[in-house]
Short mmCIF file of C-alpha atoms in Angstrom, two decimals:
data_model
loop_
_atom_site.label_atom_id
_atom_site.label_comp_id
_atom_site.label_asym_id
_atom_site.label_seq_id
_atom_site.Cartn_x
_atom_site.Cartn_y
_atom_site.Cartn_z
CA MET A 1393 -108.80 -19.06 -39.86
CA ALA A 1394 -112.09 -17.32 -38.80
CA LYS A 1395 -111.34 -14.31 -36.39
CA LYS A 1396 -112.88 -14.56 -32.73
CA ILE A 1397 -115.48 -12.29 -31.84
CA GLU A 1398 -113.56 -9.35 -30.13
CA LYS A 1399 -116.22 -8.43 -27.53
CA ASN A 1400 -115.46 -12.20 -26.00
CA ILE A 1401 -111.57 -11.57 -25.75
CA ILE A 1402 -109.55 -10.23 -23.28
CA THR A 1403 -105.89 -9.66 -23.60
CA ALA A 1404 -103.23 -9.00 -20.74
CA LEU A 1405 -99.90 -7.20 -21.07
CA ASP A 1406 -97.14 -8.19 -18.96
CA ILE A 1407 -94.30 -5.70 -19.48
CA GLY A 1408 -91.39 -7.35 -17.30
CA THR A 1409 -87.82 -6.43 -17.19
CA SER A 1410 -86.60 -9.85 -18.56
CA LYS A 1411 -89.59 -10.68 -20.93
CA VAL A 1412 -92.88 -9.34 -22.53
CA VAL A 1413 -95.91 -11.61 -22.31
CA ALA A 1414 -99.21 -11.32 -23.95
CA LEU A 1415 -102.00 -13.67 -23.06
CA VAL A 1416 -105.33 -13.81 -25.03
CA GLY A 1417 -108.39 -15.31 -23.19
CA GLU A 1418 -111.68 -16.20 -24.53
CA ILE A 1419 -114.88 -15.73 -22.39
CA SER A 1420 -116.94 -19.10 -22.50
CA ASN A 1421 -120.23 -19.10 -22.45
CA ASP A 1422 -120.33 -20.36 -18.58
CA GLY A 1423 -118.51 -16.98 -17.76
CA SER A 1424 -115.09 -19.04 -17.56
CA ILE A 1425 -111.75 -17.89 -18.92
CA GLU A 1426 -110.04 -20.14 -21.52
CA ILE A 1427 -106.29 -19.01 -22.57
CA ILE A 1428 -106.37 -19.72 -26.27
CA GLY A 1429 -102.83 -17.24 -26.85
CA ILE A 1430 -99.46 -16.73 -25.45
CA GLY A 1431 -96.94 -14.42 -26.98
CA ARG A 1432 -93.53 -13.52 -25.32
CA HIS A 1433 -90.21 -11.80 -26.46
CA PRO A 1434 -87.24 -10.73 -24.60
CA SER A 1435 -87.72 -7.43 -23.16
CA ARG A 1436 -85.07 -4.78 -24.16
CA GLY A 1437 -86.38 -1.43 -23.02
CA LEU A 1438 -86.92 -2.11 -19.18
CA LYS A 1439 -84.71 -2.07 -15.99
CA ARG A 1440 -85.99 -2.96 -12.98
CA GLY A 1441 -89.66 -2.68 -14.19
CA VAL A 1442 -89.38 0.77 -15.58
CA VAL A 1443 -89.31 1.78 -19.10
CA VAL A 1444 -85.68 3.02 -20.09
CA ASP A 1445 -85.80 2.58 -23.86
CA ILE A 1446 -89.19 3.04 -25.57
CA GLU A 1447 -88.25 1.91 -28.85
CA ALA A 1448 -86.90 -1.29 -27.59
CA THR A 1449 -90.05 -1.53 -25.61
CA VAL A 1450 -92.30 -1.06 -28.29
CA ASN A 1451 -90.67 -3.52 -30.44
CA SER A 1452 -90.55 -6.17 -27.79
CA ILE A 1453 -94.66 -5.64 -27.14
CA GLN A 1454 -95.28 -5.65 -30.88
CA ARG A 1455 -93.44 -9.12 -31.28
CA ALA A 1456 -95.15 -10.44 -28.13
CA VAL A 1457 -98.87 -9.17 -29.05
CA GLN A 1458 -98.15 -10.65 -32.93
CA GLU A 1459 -97.19 -14.03 -31.56
CA ALA A 1460 -100.33 -14.19 -29.38
CA GLU A 1461 -102.56 -12.80 -32.11
CA LEU A 1462 -101.42 -15.71 -34.50
CA MET A 1463 -101.82 -18.23 -31.60
CA ALA A 1464 -105.37 -17.43 -30.73
CA GLY A 1465 -106.50 -16.38 -34.42
CA CYS A 1466 -107.86 -12.98 -33.24
CA GLU A 1467 -106.65 -9.29 -33.59
CA VAL A 1468 -105.95 -7.64 -30.21
CA HIS A 1469 -107.15 -3.91 -30.00
CA THR A 1470 -107.00 -3.25 -26.11
CA VAL A 1471 -105.18 -4.59 -23.25
CA TYR A 1472 -104.75 -4.75 -19.42
CA ALA A 1473 -100.89 -3.89 -18.71
CA GLY A 1474 -99.23 -4.15 -15.50
CA ILE A 1475 -97.16 -1.94 -13.61
CA ALA A 1476 -93.98 -2.60 -11.31
CA GLY A 1477 -90.86 -0.96 -9.98
CA SER A 1478 -89.12 0.50 -7.11
CA HIS A 1479 -91.49 3.60 -7.41
CA ILE A 1480 -94.49 1.97 -6.20
CA ARG A 1481 -95.39 3.15 -3.06
CA SER A 1482 -98.20 2.32 -0.54
CA LEU A 1483 -99.92 3.16 2.36
CA ASN A 1484 -103.08 2.82 4.77
CA SER A 1485 -105.45 5.33 4.80
CA HIS A 1486 -109.14 6.17 6.58
CA GLY A 1487 -112.41 7.95 5.57
CA ILE A 1488 -115.21 8.56 7.07
CA VAL A 1489 -118.89 10.28 5.51
CA ALA A 1490 -122.56 10.42 6.88
CA ILE A 1491 -124.61 7.90 5.38
CA ARG A 1492 -127.57 9.68 3.32
CA ASP A 1493 -130.96 8.72 3.64
CA GLN A 1494 -129.79 6.16 6.53
CA GLU A 1495 -129.05 3.62 4.03
CA VAL A 1496 -125.69 2.93 1.99
CA THR A 1497 -125.94 3.71 -1.43
CA ARG A 1498 -123.19 3.15 -4.24
CA VAL A 1499 -122.89 6.97 -4.42
CA ASP A 1500 -122.23 6.55 -0.50
CA VAL A 1501 -119.58 4.27 -0.84
CA GLU A 1502 -117.64 6.37 -3.61
CA ARG A 1503 -117.99 9.09 -1.34
CA VAL A 1504 -116.12 7.38 1.49
CA LEU A 1505 -113.42 5.70 -0.91
CA ASP A 1506 -112.98 9.56 -2.03
CA ALA A 1507 -112.61 10.72 1.49
CA ALA A 1508 -110.16 7.73 2.23
CA LYS A 1509 -107.78 8.91 -0.37
CA ALA A 1510 -107.66 12.45 0.51
CA VAL A 1511 -104.12 12.25 1.65
CA ALA A 1512 -101.11 13.92 0.77
CA ILE A 1513 -98.64 12.37 -2.00
CA PRO A 1514 -95.55 13.63 -3.76
CA ALA A 1515 -96.58 15.58 -6.93
CA ASP A 1516 -94.52 13.23 -9.13
CA GLN A 1517 -97.14 10.11 -7.81
CA ARG A 1518 -100.56 9.35 -8.96
CA ILE A 1519 -103.00 6.76 -7.08
CA LEU A 1520 -103.05 3.57 -9.00
CA HIS A 1521 -105.39 1.37 -6.61
CA VAL A 1522 -107.65 2.52 -3.37
CA LEU A 1523 -108.35 -1.06 -2.17
CA PRO A 1524 -110.83 -1.38 0.66
CA GLN A 1525 -109.60 -3.66 3.62
CA GLU A 1526 -113.05 -2.89 5.44
CA PHE A 1527 -116.25 -0.52 6.00
CA ILE A 1528 -117.54 0.30 9.00
CA ILE A 1529 -121.12 1.17 9.68
CA ASP A 1530 -121.87 2.99 13.11
CA ASN A 1531 -118.77 1.28 14.79
CA GLN A 1532 -119.83 -2.39 13.29
CA GLY A 1533 -116.81 -3.29 11.46
CA ASN A 1534 -115.60 -6.14 9.37
CA ILE A 1535 -118.07 -5.19 6.77
CA ARG A 1536 -117.16 -6.22 3.07
CA GLU A 1537 -120.18 -5.01 0.98
CA PRO A 1538 -121.85 -2.23 2.70
CA ALA A 1539 -124.37 -1.19 -0.01
CA GLY A 1540 -128.05 -1.35 1.26
CA MET A 1541 -127.38 -1.78 4.91
CA ALA A 1542 -128.76 0.68 7.41
CA GLY A 1543 -127.01 3.28 9.27
CA VAL A 1544 -125.75 7.04 9.93
CA ARG A 1545 -121.91 6.82 9.49
CA LEU A 1546 -119.81 5.03 7.11
CA GLU A 1547 -116.06 4.53 7.38
CA ALA A 1548 -113.41 2.88 5.20
CA ARG A 1549 -110.30 1.58 5.80
CA VAL A 1550 -108.17 1.42 2.56
CA HIS A 1551 -104.83 0.42 1.08
CA ILE A 1552 -103.63 2.96 -1.16
CA VAL A 1553 -101.33 2.25 -3.91
CA THR A 1554 -99.36 4.98 -5.84
CA GLY A 1555 -97.03 5.00 -8.62
CA ALA A 1556 -94.63 7.45 -10.69
CA VAL A 1557 -96.58 9.35 -13.31
CA SER A 1558 -93.82 9.23 -15.51
CA ALA A 1559 -93.83 5.28 -15.45
CA ALA A 1560 -97.54 4.96 -15.87
CA GLN A 1561 -97.00 7.44 -18.64
CA ASN A 1562 -94.46 5.46 -20.39
CA ILE A 1563 -96.38 2.36 -20.31
CA ALA A 1564 -99.33 3.96 -21.76
CA LYS A 1565 -97.25 5.43 -24.44
CA CYS A 1566 -95.25 2.33 -25.59
CA VAL A 1567 -98.53 0.54 -25.74
CA ARG A 1568 -100.16 3.29 -28.04
CA ARG A 1569 -97.35 3.38 -30.02
CA CYS A 1570 -98.23 -0.41 -30.76
CA GLY A 1571 -101.67 0.76 -31.86
CA LEU A 1572 -103.33 -0.39 -28.78
CA GLU A 1573 -105.57 1.01 -26.20
CA VAL A 1574 -105.09 0.41 -22.42
CA ASN A 1575 -107.90 -0.46 -20.53
CA ASP A 1576 -106.26 -0.21 -17.20
CA ILE A 1577 -103.03 -0.37 -15.70
CA ILE A 1578 -102.97 -2.84 -12.80
CA LEU A 1579 -100.07 -3.41 -9.87
CA GLU A 1580 -98.63 -6.47 -10.82
CA GLN A 1581 -98.20 -8.24 -7.54
CA LEU A 1582 -102.14 -7.45 -7.19
CA ALA A 1583 -102.42 -9.25 -10.55
CA SER A 1584 -100.52 -11.94 -9.79
CA SER A 1585 -102.58 -12.55 -6.45
CA HIS A 1586 -105.64 -12.88 -8.21
CA ALA A 1587 -104.25 -15.78 -10.21
CA VAL A 1588 -102.42 -17.51 -7.36
CA LEU A 1589 -104.03 -17.30 -3.96
CA THR A 1590 -107.03 -18.85 -2.88
CA GLU A 1591 -109.75 -17.23 -0.81
CA ASP A 1592 -109.03 -19.21 2.43
CA GLU A 1593 -105.22 -18.36 2.13
CA LYS A 1594 -106.20 -14.50 1.98
CA GLU A 1595 -108.72 -14.87 4.67
CA LEU A 1596 -106.16 -16.68 7.29
CA GLY A 1597 -103.14 -14.38 6.46
CA VAL A 1598 -100.80 -14.88 3.54
CA CYS A 1599 -97.58 -13.28 1.98
CA MET A 1600 -97.15 -13.84 -1.59
CA ILE A 1601 -93.77 -13.01 -3.24
CA ASP A 1602 -93.28 -12.63 -7.10
CA ILE A 1603 -89.75 -12.85 -8.15
CA GLY A 1604 -89.40 -11.37 -11.57
CA GLY A 1605 -86.71 -10.39 -13.64
CA GLY A 1606 -85.94 -6.55 -12.15
CA THR A 1607 -87.86 -6.62 -9.12
CA THR A 1608 -89.24 -9.06 -6.24
CA ASP A 1609 -92.81 -7.86 -5.60
CA ILE A 1610 -94.58 -8.39 -1.96
CA ILE A 1611 -98.12 -8.49 -1.08
CA VAL A 1612 -99.67 -9.20 2.34
CA PHE A 1613 -103.24 -10.56 2.82
CA VAL A 1614 -104.90 -10.88 6.21
CA ASP A 1615 -108.75 -11.07 7.16
CA GLY A 1616 -109.28 -11.30 3.19
CA ALA A 1617 -108.07 -7.84 2.27
CA ILE A 1618 -104.77 -6.44 1.44
CA GLN A 1619 -102.84 -4.99 4.17
CA TYR A 1620 -99.53 -4.08 2.84
CA THR A 1621 -97.33 -4.14 -0.54
CA ALA A 1622 -93.99 -3.66 -1.21
CA VAL A 1623 -91.13 -4.03 -4.01
CA ILE A 1624 -87.52 -5.00 -3.54
CA PRO A 1625 -84.86 -4.29 -6.43
CA ILE A 1626 -83.20 -7.46 -6.54
CA ALA A 1627 -84.49 -10.20 -8.53
CA GLY A 1628 -83.81 -13.00 -11.16
CA ASP A 1629 -81.46 -10.62 -13.10
CA GLN A 1630 -79.12 -10.05 -10.39
CA VAL A 1631 -78.72 -14.01 -10.00
CA THR A 1632 -77.76 -14.04 -13.52
CA ASN A 1633 -75.58 -11.32 -13.18
CA ASP A 1634 -73.62 -12.80 -10.09
CA ILE A 1635 -73.29 -16.26 -12.10
CA ALA A 1636 -71.87 -14.11 -15.22
CA MET A 1637 -69.49 -12.33 -12.88
CA ALA A 1638 -68.57 -15.63 -10.50
CA LEU A 1639 -67.87 -17.63 -13.75
CA ARG A 1640 -66.61 -15.19 -16.00
CA THR A 1641 -69.03 -16.11 -18.87
CA PRO A 1642 -71.11 -14.13 -21.11
CA THR A 1643 -74.79 -12.90 -19.69
CA LYS A 1644 -76.62 -14.98 -22.14
CA ALA A 1645 -74.80 -18.16 -21.15
CA ALA A 1646 -75.28 -17.28 -17.42
CA GLU A 1647 -79.10 -17.21 -17.78
CA ALA A 1648 -78.79 -20.68 -19.39
CA ILE A 1649 -76.80 -21.86 -16.73
CA LYS A 1650 -79.04 -20.38 -13.90
CA ILE A 1651 -82.19 -22.11 -15.80
CA GLU A 1652 -80.87 -25.43 -16.21
CA HIS A 1653 -78.43 -26.08 -13.33
CA ALA A 1654 -79.03 -23.25 -10.57
CA CYS A 1655 -79.87 -24.28 -6.83
CA ALA A 1656 -80.62 -22.22 -4.44
CA LEU A 1657 -79.59 -24.34 -1.40
CA THR A 1658 -76.17 -25.61 -1.41
CA GLY A 1659 -77.05 -28.97 0.75
CA LEU A 1660 -79.36 -29.97 -2.42
CA ALA A 1661 -76.57 -29.58 -5.23
CA ASP A 1662 -74.28 -32.56 -6.24
CA ALA A 1663 -70.89 -31.80 -5.52
CA ASN A 1664 -69.84 -34.36 -8.06
CA GLU A 1665 -71.99 -32.90 -10.99
CA MET A 1666 -69.74 -30.76 -13.29
CA ILE A 1667 -71.53 -27.95 -15.61
CA GLU A 1668 -69.96 -26.95 -18.86
CA VAL A 1669 -68.96 -23.26 -18.56
CA ILE A 1670 -68.32 -21.03 -21.85
CA SER A 1671 -65.69 -18.60 -21.52
CA MET A 1672 -65.25 -14.93 -22.66
CA ASN A 1673 -63.51 -14.02 -25.83
CA ASP A 1674 -63.44 -17.57 -27.49
CA ARG A 1675 -61.37 -18.77 -24.88
CA PRO A 1676 -61.52 -22.58 -24.33
CA GLY A 1677 -64.37 -23.69 -22.12
CA ARG A 1678 -64.32 -25.14 -18.77
CA LYS A 1679 -66.27 -27.14 -16.14
CA ILE A 1680 -67.14 -26.17 -12.26
CA SER A 1681 -69.04 -28.30 -9.84
CA ALA A 1682 -72.68 -28.03 -9.37
CA ARG A 1683 -71.98 -26.88 -5.60
CA ALA A 1684 -69.81 -24.15 -6.90
CA LEU A 1685 -72.28 -23.04 -8.80
CA ALA A 1686 -75.14 -23.36 -5.87
CA GLU A 1687 -73.02 -21.32 -3.33
CA VAL A 1688 -73.15 -18.21 -5.65
CA VAL A 1689 -76.94 -18.60 -6.27
CA SER A 1690 -77.47 -19.41 -2.43
CA ALA A 1691 -76.02 -16.28 -1.55
CA ARG A 1692 -78.17 -14.12 -3.39
CA TYR A 1693 -81.24 -15.81 -2.27
CA ASP A 1694 -80.46 -15.65 0.75
CA GLU A 1695 -80.20 -11.88 0.74
CA LEU A 1696 -83.10 -11.61 -0.94
CA PHE A 1697 -85.36 -13.43 1.51
CA SER A 1698 -83.45 -11.65 4.13
CA LEU A 1699 -84.80 -8.02 2.59
CA VAL A 1700 -88.35 -9.75 2.47
CA LYS A 1701 -88.20 -10.89 5.99
CA SER A 1702 -87.50 -7.39 6.90
CA GLU A 1703 -90.15 -6.10 5.13
CA LEU A 1704 -92.76 -8.36 6.62
CA HIS A 1705 -91.38 -7.22 10.04
CA ARG A 1706 -91.73 -3.55 9.19
CA SER A 1707 -95.27 -4.44 8.02
CA GLY A 1708 -96.56 -5.60 11.16
CA PHE A 1709 -97.97 -8.65 10.05
CA GLU A 1710 -95.02 -11.04 10.19
CA SER A 1711 -96.93 -13.12 12.98
CA ARG A 1712 -100.44 -13.11 11.42
CA ILE A 1713 -99.53 -14.69 7.99
CA ALA A 1714 -100.81 -18.31 9.12
CA ALA A 1715 -101.21 -19.66 5.70
CA GLY A 1716 -97.53 -19.02 4.98
CA ILE A 1717 -95.66 -17.94 1.87
CA VAL A 1718 -96.67 -18.38 -1.57
CA MET A 1719 -93.87 -17.89 -4.17
CA THR A 1720 -94.37 -17.29 -7.79
CA GLY A 1721 -92.68 -15.60 -10.91
CA GLY A 1722 -89.75 -16.90 -13.07
CA GLY A 1723 -87.32 -16.69 -10.11
CA SER A 1724 -89.22 -18.79 -7.94
CA ARG A 1725 -88.63 -21.77 -10.05
CA VAL A 1726 -84.80 -22.35 -9.32
CA ARG A 1727 -84.56 -25.47 -7.63
CA GLY A 1728 -84.12 -25.17 -3.98
CA ALA A 1729 -85.89 -21.61 -3.59
CA ILE A 1730 -88.65 -23.09 -1.72
CA GLU A 1731 -87.03 -25.08 0.85
CA LEU A 1732 -84.45 -21.91 1.44
CA ALA A 1733 -87.58 -19.93 1.77
CA GLU A 1734 -89.00 -22.38 4.64
CA ILE A 1735 -85.91 -22.15 6.40
CA CYS A 1736 -85.39 -18.50 6.38
CA PHE A 1737 -89.22 -17.62 6.97
CA GLU A 1738 -89.86 -20.77 9.29
CA THR A 1739 -93.13 -21.04 8.02
CA PRO A 1740 -94.87 -23.40 4.98
CA VAL A 1741 -93.80 -22.13 1.54
CA ARG A 1742 -95.51 -23.21 -1.81
CA HIS A 1743 -95.23 -22.82 -5.46
CA GLY A 1744 -98.00 -20.70 -6.80
CA SER A 1745 -99.31 -21.43 -10.13
CA ALA A 1746 -102.22 -19.79 -11.73
CA GLN A 1747 -105.76 -20.59 -10.92
CA ARG A 1748 -109.23 -20.33 -12.09
CA VAL A 1749 -108.71 -20.35 -15.78
CA ALA A 1750 -108.51 -23.03 -18.47
CA GLY A 1751 -106.78 -23.42 -21.75
CA LEU A 1752 -103.16 -23.63 -22.87
CA VAL A 1753 -101.63 -25.80 -20.01
CA GLU A 1754 -98.48 -23.74 -20.16
CA ALA A 1755 -100.00 -20.51 -18.88
CA THR A 1756 -101.60 -22.48 -15.85
CA ALA A 1757 -98.61 -24.34 -15.03
CA ASN A 1758 -95.78 -21.72 -15.47
CA PRO A 1759 -95.38 -19.44 -12.52
CA ALA A 1760 -93.54 -16.99 -14.68
CA LEU A 1761 -96.93 -16.37 -16.49
CA ALA A 1762 -98.97 -16.19 -13.29
CA THR A 1763 -98.89 -11.56 -13.41
CA GLY A 1764 -100.31 -12.41 -17.20
CA VAL A 1765 -103.28 -14.83 -15.83
CA GLY A 1766 -103.84 -12.28 -13.18
CA LEU A 1767 -104.23 -9.27 -15.37
CA LEU A 1768 -107.06 -11.36 -17.61
CA LEU A 1769 -108.76 -12.15 -14.18
CA HIS A 1770 -108.89 -8.50 -13.61
CA GLY A 1771 -110.01 -7.48 -17.22
CA TYR A 1772 -112.63 -10.30 -16.62
CA GLN A 1773 -113.69 -8.53 -13.34
CA GLN A 1774 -113.91 -5.00 -14.71
CA GLN A 1775 -115.77 -6.26 -18.01
CA TYR A 1776 -118.42 -9.07 -16.95
CA VAL A 1777 -118.57 -8.44 -13.03
CA ASN A 1778 -121.35 -5.59 -12.30
CA ASN A 1779 -121.15 -5.93 -8.56
CA TYR A 1780 -119.62 -2.48 -7.68
CA THR A 1781 -118.58 -3.09 -4.34
CA SER A 1782 -117.30 -6.65 -4.99
CA SER A 1783 -115.08 -5.39 -7.85
CA VAL A 1784 -113.91 -2.39 -5.92
CA ALA A 1785 -113.03 -4.61 -2.75
CA THR A 1786 -111.08 -6.86 -4.73
CA LEU A 1787 -109.67 -5.09 -7.58
CA GLY A 1788 -109.53 -1.14 -6.75
CA ALA A 1789 -111.45 1.82 -7.54
CA THR A 1790 -112.13 2.25 -11.45
CA PRO A 1791 -113.10 5.61 -11.33
CA VAL A 1792 -109.26 6.43 -10.38
CA TRP A 1793 -108.13 4.98 -13.59
CA ASP A 1794 -110.80 6.75 -15.46
CA ARG A 1795 -109.34 9.86 -14.23
CA MET A 1796 -105.88 9.09 -15.13
CA LYS A 1797 -106.80 7.89 -18.45
CA GLU A 1798 -108.32 11.54 -18.83
CA TRP A 1799 -104.85 12.82 -17.62
CA PHE A 1800 -102.77 10.77 -20.17
CA LYS A 1801 -105.28 12.18 -23.33
CA GLY A 1802 -104.63 15.46 -21.96
CA ASN A 1803 -100.85 15.27 -21.84
CA PHE A 1804 -100.31 12.94 -25.18
#
């Protein structure tokens, strides 16, 4: 099979708690992205989004990338990787500079973003993204792209995302041990939002909940800009553990039961339906009702949604998400999760699957792959979209990562 031309290839690497997913996208002549390769492998070296076993993580990455390469018929050399975990922190900040020559240039935009990110952060944290919410020129606000506009004073309101140096460092080390280079490290819920949210939802106000294996990631958009991000250390793996403990069954069997039979809303479960359960230590199997299983699962999802609701209340944007809630990630596929969320949040809730890409149907229809698709879209913006202000406003300030890469190189 002829190898694809590398310059037209973008590779995303979603290093999650439960699985590692590699997606290979090809840039078509019309500028669209076609997904031509998917590789996945169970993740053995991460806990709640953070690398805890480098060798196991490296092995999982290698297996996933090799599978994606085989399907796509190409060799992968660089990747866009995601980062998540409870070490992620965020805050809103504000910067002001004088406009040189009374017309905003790219240099002015960089200067005001530098001023906005001049905030005190812990020594063990590094800035991952500086995400503009709005620019203000001489008290005129709600400006998205200030370049070329006339004025005297330029202000920027931004959302800053930081992460533990060691967490980003270990991801980069694992990827490099696989013979690959990291083009960028992106916050996973930011990547997912690129794939599943519409521009109308972002303008109107929306909260995206990405339920993964180890963490549940939250991101809130209002007026087209990111206003709040948070990470909750409860997700799909906790549901699996609850099933394993309640039914006294091996974790692998509990995961299979969750995928096949779990229901997050007790009222939707059939009390007459019986489920086969494998017992521990070669003891005889037994049966339980689907209603009993639903009671176990619904308790954990109810707790999770209560924590998300508390985060929304803390953010101050609870009343401003007129477009409702969008749920994505593998944990959102449990039957009844959407219905339970609508009861808990008292607002419309929908499933979020990947948009704006073509190719393999599995990647576009499966919410568990939304983060990987978002990483591809991020890579496309960085490599093929030249409008500086537009890419920064939607994806974060690239120069920050350039400095982080130099820092990594200096230490490894």
